[in-house]
PDB file of C-alpha atoms in Angstrom:
ATOM      1  CA  MET Y   1       0.000   0.000   0.000  1.00  0.00           C
ATOM      2  CA  LYS Y   2       2.858   2.371   0.782  1.00  0.00           C
ATOM      3  CA  ARG Y   3       4.255   1.887  -2.740  1.00  0.00           C
ATOM      4  CA  VAL Y   4       0.903   2.300  -4.498  1.00  0.00           C
ATOM      5  CA  PHE Y   5       0.339   5.881  -3.381  1.00  0.00           C
ATOM      6  CA  PRO Y   6       3.652   7.288  -4.739  1.00  0.00           C
ATOM      7  CA  VAL Y   7       3.170   5.442  -8.041  1.00  0.00           C
ATOM      8  CA  LEU Y   8      -0.370   6.810  -8.434  1.00  0.00           C
ATOM      9  CA  PHE Y   9       0.798  10.279  -7.482  1.00  0.00           C
ATOM     10  CA  PHE Y  10       3.599  10.146 -10.081  1.00  0.00           C
ATOM     11  CA  ALA Y  11       1.163   8.891 -12.744  1.00  0.00           C
ATOM     12  CA  LEU Y  12      -1.223  11.752 -11.953  1.00  0.00           C
ATOM     13  CA  LEU Y  13       1.541  14.347 -12.210  1.00  0.00           C
ATOM     14  CA  THR Y  14       2.709  12.887 -15.514  1.00  0.00           C
ATOM     15  CA  ALA Y  15      -0.821  12.951 -16.950  1.00  0.00           C
ATOM     16  CA  LEU Y  16      -1.372  16.530 -15.807  1.00  0.00           C
ATOM     17  CA  GLY Y  17       1.946  17.601 -17.336  1.00  0.00           C
ATOM     18  CA  ALA Y  18       1.091  16.037 -20.695  1.00  0.00           C
ATOM     19  CA  ASN Y  19      -2.360  17.656 -20.670  1.00  0.00           C
ATOM     20  CA  ALA Y  20      -0.872  21.048 -19.829  1.00  0.00           C
ATOM     21  CA  GLN Y  21       1.626  20.684 -22.669  1.00  0.00           C
ATOM     22  CA  SER Y  22      -1.084  19.948 -25.252  1.00  0.00           C
ATOM     23  CA  ALA Y  23      -3.253  22.783 -23.926  1.00  0.00           C
ATOM     24  CA  GLN Y  24      -0.294  25.135 -24.261  1.00  0.00           C
ATOM     25  CA  LYS Y  25       0.212  24.049 -27.884  1.00  0.00           C
ATOM     26  CA  ILE Y  26      -3.478  24.574 -28.688  1.00  0.00           C
ATOM     27  CA  THR Y  27      -3.331  28.064 -27.187  1.00  0.00           C
ATOM     28  CA  GLU Y  28      -0.178  28.807 -29.179  1.00  0.00           C
ATOM     29  CA  ILE Y  29      -1.852  27.607 -32.391  1.00  0.00           C
ATOM     30  CA  ASP Y  30      -5.051  29.543 -31.687  1.00  0.00           C
ATOM     31  CA  GLU Y  31      -3.111  32.783 -31.289  1.00  0.00           C
ATOM     32  CA  ALA Y  32      -0.959  32.251 -34.412  1.00  0.00           C
ATOM     33  CA  VAL Y  33      -1.335  34.867 -37.144  1.00  0.00           C
ATOM     34  CA  GLU Y  34      -0.165  32.330 -39.749  1.00  0.00           C
ATOM     35  CA  ILE Y  35      -0.377  28.648 -38.916  1.00  0.00           C
ATOM     36  CA  SER Y  36       2.424  26.410 -40.192  1.00  0.00           C
ATOM     37  CA  TYR Y  37       2.164  23.000 -41.821  1.00  0.00           C
ATOM     38  CA  GLY Y  38       3.648  21.496 -38.656  1.00  0.00           C
ATOM     39  CA  GLN Y  39       1.059  23.111 -36.398  1.00  0.00           C
ATOM     40  CA  PHE Y  40      -1.761  22.036 -38.694  1.00  0.00           C
ATOM     41  CA  CYS Y  41      -0.454  18.474 -38.832  1.00  0.00           C
ATOM     42  CA  TYR Y  42      -0.303  18.462 -35.032  1.00  0.00           C
ATOM     43  CA  LEU Y  43      -3.994  19.406 -34.875  1.00  0.00           C
ATOM     44  CA  ILE Y  44      -5.012  16.818 -37.476  1.00  0.00           C
ATOM     45  CA  GLY Y  45      -2.800  14.130 -35.985  1.00  0.00           C
ATOM     46  CA  THR Y  46      -3.963  14.566 -32.403  1.00  0.00           C
ATOM     47  CA  SER Y  47      -7.633  14.812 -33.372  1.00  0.00           C
ATOM     48  CA  THR Y  48      -7.415  11.496 -35.248  1.00  0.00           C
ATOM     49  CA  SER Y  49      -5.034   9.873 -32.705  1.00  0.00           C
ATOM     50  CA  ALA Y  50      -2.359   9.433 -35.388  1.00  0.00           C
ATOM     51  CA  VAL Y  51       0.002  11.631 -33.363  1.00  0.00           C
ATOM     52  CA  ASP Y  52       0.597  11.669 -29.618  1.00  0.00           C
ATOM     53  CA  ASP Y  53      -0.207  14.869 -27.699  1.00  0.00           C
ATOM     54  CA  SER Y  54       3.427  15.159 -26.618  1.00  0.00           C
ATOM     55  CA  ALA Y  55       4.745  15.104 -30.213  1.00  0.00           C
ATOM     56  CA  THR Y  56       6.493  18.113 -31.659  1.00  0.00           C
ATOM     57  CA  TYR Y  57       5.170  19.952 -34.696  1.00  0.00           C
ATOM     58  CA  LEU Y  58       7.968  18.448 -36.797  1.00  0.00           C
ATOM     59  CA  GLN Y  59       7.111  14.906 -35.672  1.00  0.00           C
ATOM     60  CA  ALA Y  60       3.448  15.497 -36.479  1.00  0.00           C
ATOM     61  CA  PHE Y  61       4.373  16.918 -39.884  1.00  0.00           C
ATOM     62  CA  GLU Y  62       6.549  13.906 -40.728  1.00  0.00           C
ATOM     63  CA  THR Y  63       3.776  11.515 -39.675  1.00  0.00           C
ATOM     64  CA  ILE Y  64       1.150  13.224 -41.842  1.00  0.00           C
ATOM     65  CA  ARG Y  65       3.594  13.763 -44.710  1.00  0.00           C
ATOM     66  CA  LYS Y  66       3.974   9.976 -45.031  1.00  0.00           C
ATOM     67  CA  THR Y  67       0.405   9.861 -46.337  1.00  0.00           C
ATOM     68  CA  GLY Y  68       1.575  11.719 -49.456  1.00  0.00           C
ATOM     69  CA  VAL Y  69      -0.831  14.633 -49.171  1.00  0.00           C
ATOM     70  CA  PHE Y  70       1.691  17.471 -49.398  1.00  0.00           C
ATOM     71  CA  ARG Y  71       4.071  18.478 -52.167  1.00  0.00           C
ATOM     72  CA  SER Y  72       7.655  17.366 -51.607  1.00  0.00           C
ATOM     73  CA  ASP Y  73       8.990  20.941 -51.376  1.00  0.00           C
ATOM     74  CA  VAL Y  74       6.824  21.849 -48.364  1.00  0.00           C
ATOM     75  CA  MET Y  75       8.567  22.378 -45.008  1.00  0.00           C
ATOM     76  CA  ALA Y  76       7.026  22.087 -41.533  1.00  0.00           C
ATOM     77  CA  ILE Y  77       7.625  25.776 -40.790  1.00  0.00           C
ATOM     78  CA  ASP Y  78       6.013  27.086 -43.993  1.00  0.00           C
ATOM     79  CA  PRO Y  79       2.638  28.849 -43.613  1.00  0.00           C
ATOM     80  CA  ILE Y  80      -0.163  26.586 -44.836  1.00  0.00           C
ATOM     81  CA  PRO Y  81      -2.642  28.025 -47.361  1.00  0.00           C
ATOM     82  CA  LEU Y  82      -6.356  27.428 -47.059  1.00  0.00           C
ATOM     83  CA  TYR Y  83      -6.524  25.145 -50.101  1.00  0.00           C
ATOM     84  CA  ASP Y  84      -4.118  22.630 -48.465  1.00  0.00           C
ATOM     85  CA  ILE Y  85      -6.159  22.801 -45.266  1.00  0.00           C
ATOM     86  CA  ALA Y  86      -9.325  22.052 -47.234  1.00  0.00           C
ATOM     87  CA  LEU Y  87      -7.713  19.108 -49.023  1.00  0.00           C
ATOM     88  CA  LEU Y  88      -6.326  17.474 -45.892  1.00  0.00           C
ATOM     89  CA  CYS Y  89      -9.535  18.031 -43.927  1.00  0.00           C
ATOM     90  CA  SER Y  90     -11.571  16.529 -46.778  1.00  0.00           C
ATOM     91  CA  LYS Y  91      -9.366  13.451 -46.813  1.00  0.00           C
ATOM     92  CA  THR Y  92      -9.176  13.121 -43.038  1.00  0.00           C
ATOM     93  CA  TRP Y  93     -12.905  13.302 -42.365  1.00  0.00           C
ATOM     94  CA  ASN Y  94     -14.101  11.801 -45.681  1.00  0.00           C
ATOM     95  CA  ILE Y  95     -16.012  14.894 -46.710  1.00  0.00           C
ATOM     96  CA  LYS Y  96     -17.698  13.972 -49.946  1.00  0.00           C
ATOM     97  CA  GLY Y  97     -17.150  16.579 -52.589  1.00  0.00           C
ATOM     98  CA  SER Y  98     -18.508  17.408 -55.972  1.00  0.00           C
ATOM     99  CA  LEU Y  99     -18.134  15.163 -58.983  1.00  0.00           C
ATOM    100  CA  LEU Y 100     -15.000  17.058 -60.033  1.00  0.00           C
ATOM    101  CA  TYR Y 101     -13.458  16.594 -56.574  1.00  0.00           C
ATOM    102  CA  MET Y 102     -14.181  12.872 -56.620  1.00  0.00           C
ATOM    103  CA  ALA Y 103     -12.591  12.601 -60.079  1.00  0.00           C
ATOM    104  CA  THR Y 104      -9.486  14.724 -59.437  1.00  0.00           C
ATOM    105  CA  LYS Y 105      -9.001  14.834 -55.631  1.00  0.00           C
ATOM    106  CA  SER Y 106      -7.810  18.390 -56.262  1.00  0.00           C
ATOM    107  CA  ALA Y 107      -7.293  20.959 -53.508  1.00  0.00           C
ATOM    108  CA  ARG Y 108      -9.243  23.472 -55.595  1.00  0.00           C
ATOM    109  CA  TYR Y 109     -12.423  21.399 -55.541  1.00  0.00           C
ATOM    110  CA  ALA Y 110     -11.968  20.430 -51.893  1.00  0.00           C
ATOM    111  CA  PHE Y 111     -11.770  24.149 -51.100  1.00  0.00           C
ATOM    112  CA  LYS Y 112     -14.912  24.890 -53.152  1.00  0.00           C
ATOM    113  CA  GLN Y 113     -16.800  22.052 -51.432  1.00  0.00           C
ATOM    114  CA  MET Y 114     -15.839  23.302 -47.980  1.00  0.00           C
ATOM    115  CA  GLN Y 115     -17.035  26.761 -48.967  1.00  0.00           C
ATOM    116  CA  ALA Y 116     -20.341  25.261 -50.128  1.00  0.00           C
ATOM    117  CA  LEU Y 117     -20.681  23.479 -46.769  1.00  0.00           C
ATOM    118  CA  ASP Y 118     -20.004  26.804 -44.963  1.00  0.00           C
ATOM    119  CA  MET Y 119     -16.805  25.492 -43.371  1.00  0.00           C
ATOM    120  CA  ILE Y 120     -14.717  28.154 -45.093  1.00  0.00           C
ATOM    121  CA  PRO Y 121     -16.098  31.661 -45.767  1.00  0.00           C
ATOM    122  CA  LEU Y 122     -17.083  32.378 -49.362  1.00  0.00           C
ATOM    123  CA  THR Y 123     -14.861  35.466 -49.385  1.00  0.00           C
ATOM    124  CA  ALA Y 124     -11.732  33.503 -48.373  1.00  0.00           C
ATOM    125  CA  ASP Y 125      -8.750  33.418 -50.708  1.00  0.00           C
ATOM    126  CA  PRO Y 126      -7.516  29.823 -51.222  1.00  0.00           C
ATOM    127  CA  MET Y 127      -3.888  30.996 -51.445  1.00  0.00           C
ATOM    128  CA  SER Y 128      -3.949  33.014 -48.219  1.00  0.00           C
ATOM    129  CA  PRO Y 129      -2.324  31.576 -45.126  1.00  0.00           C
ATOM    130  CA  ALA Y 130      -4.789  30.639 -42.420  1.00  0.00           C
ATOM    131  CA  THR Y 131      -4.834  31.954 -38.873  1.00  0.00           C
ATOM    132  CA  GLY Y 132      -4.818  29.547 -35.971  1.00  0.00           C
ATOM    133  CA  HIS Y 133      -8.314  30.517 -34.887  1.00  0.00           C
ATOM    134  CA  GLN Y 134      -9.623  30.054 -38.415  1.00  0.00           C
ATOM    135  CA  VAL Y 135      -8.117  26.548 -38.603  1.00  0.00           C
ATOM    136  CA  LEU Y 136      -9.564  25.503 -35.255  1.00  0.00           C
ATOM    137  CA  ASN Y 137     -13.004  26.608 -36.485  1.00  0.00           C
ATOM    138  CA  ILE Y 138     -12.602  24.652 -39.732  1.00  0.00           C
ATOM    139  CA  ILE Y 139     -11.519  21.492 -37.902  1.00  0.00           C
ATOM    140  CA  THR Y 140     -14.436  21.801 -35.475  1.00  0.00           C
ATOM    141  CA  LYS Y 141     -16.877  22.126 -38.366  1.00  0.00           C
ATOM    142  CA  CYS Y 142     -15.315  19.116 -40.095  1.00  0.00           C
ATOM    143  CA  ILE Y 143     -15.650  16.986 -36.968  1.00  0.00           C
ATOM    144  CA  ASP Y 144     -19.276  18.080 -36.544  1.00  0.00           C
ATOM    145  CA  TYR Y 145     -20.020  17.361 -40.215  1.00  0.00           C
ATOM    146  CA  SER Y 146     -18.467  13.899 -40.133  1.00  0.00           C
ATOM    147  CA  SER Y 147     -20.328  12.962 -36.954  1.00  0.00           C
ATOM    148  CA  GLU Y 148     -23.641  13.908 -38.622  1.00  0.00           C
ATOM    149  CA  GLN Y 149     -22.972  11.618 -41.602  1.00  0.00           C
TER     150      GLN Y 149
END
């Protein structure tokens, strides 16, 4: 019994530390003026359990990059444009697109479909880098949409 209490206490402290670390990363991402590919991959990876909460942005980027979604010249620290966000979200949550999206799997048509579903504002520029708050809203809408299907 004397050994159980210190082990449980250590496990609790470890769990709280990991939770605080992920909460700090989410706050950092939410406040970002331009979100990077690494930060976006962290959000996607942790929401789908493909990446551990304690992973770095680079580790998350490398894990998601293995799926072959991004161009080979993209770096983890580069700002991610809205069209890449739309494409990865469409693939992650199986958002059915238009006939042209199903035929081409193009970021352009994924972006247009997400605009039609009111996940991305109609006035948004597909080439513009996304803010952290904007990305969190998009991911939330994607999760809600996929749970309704």
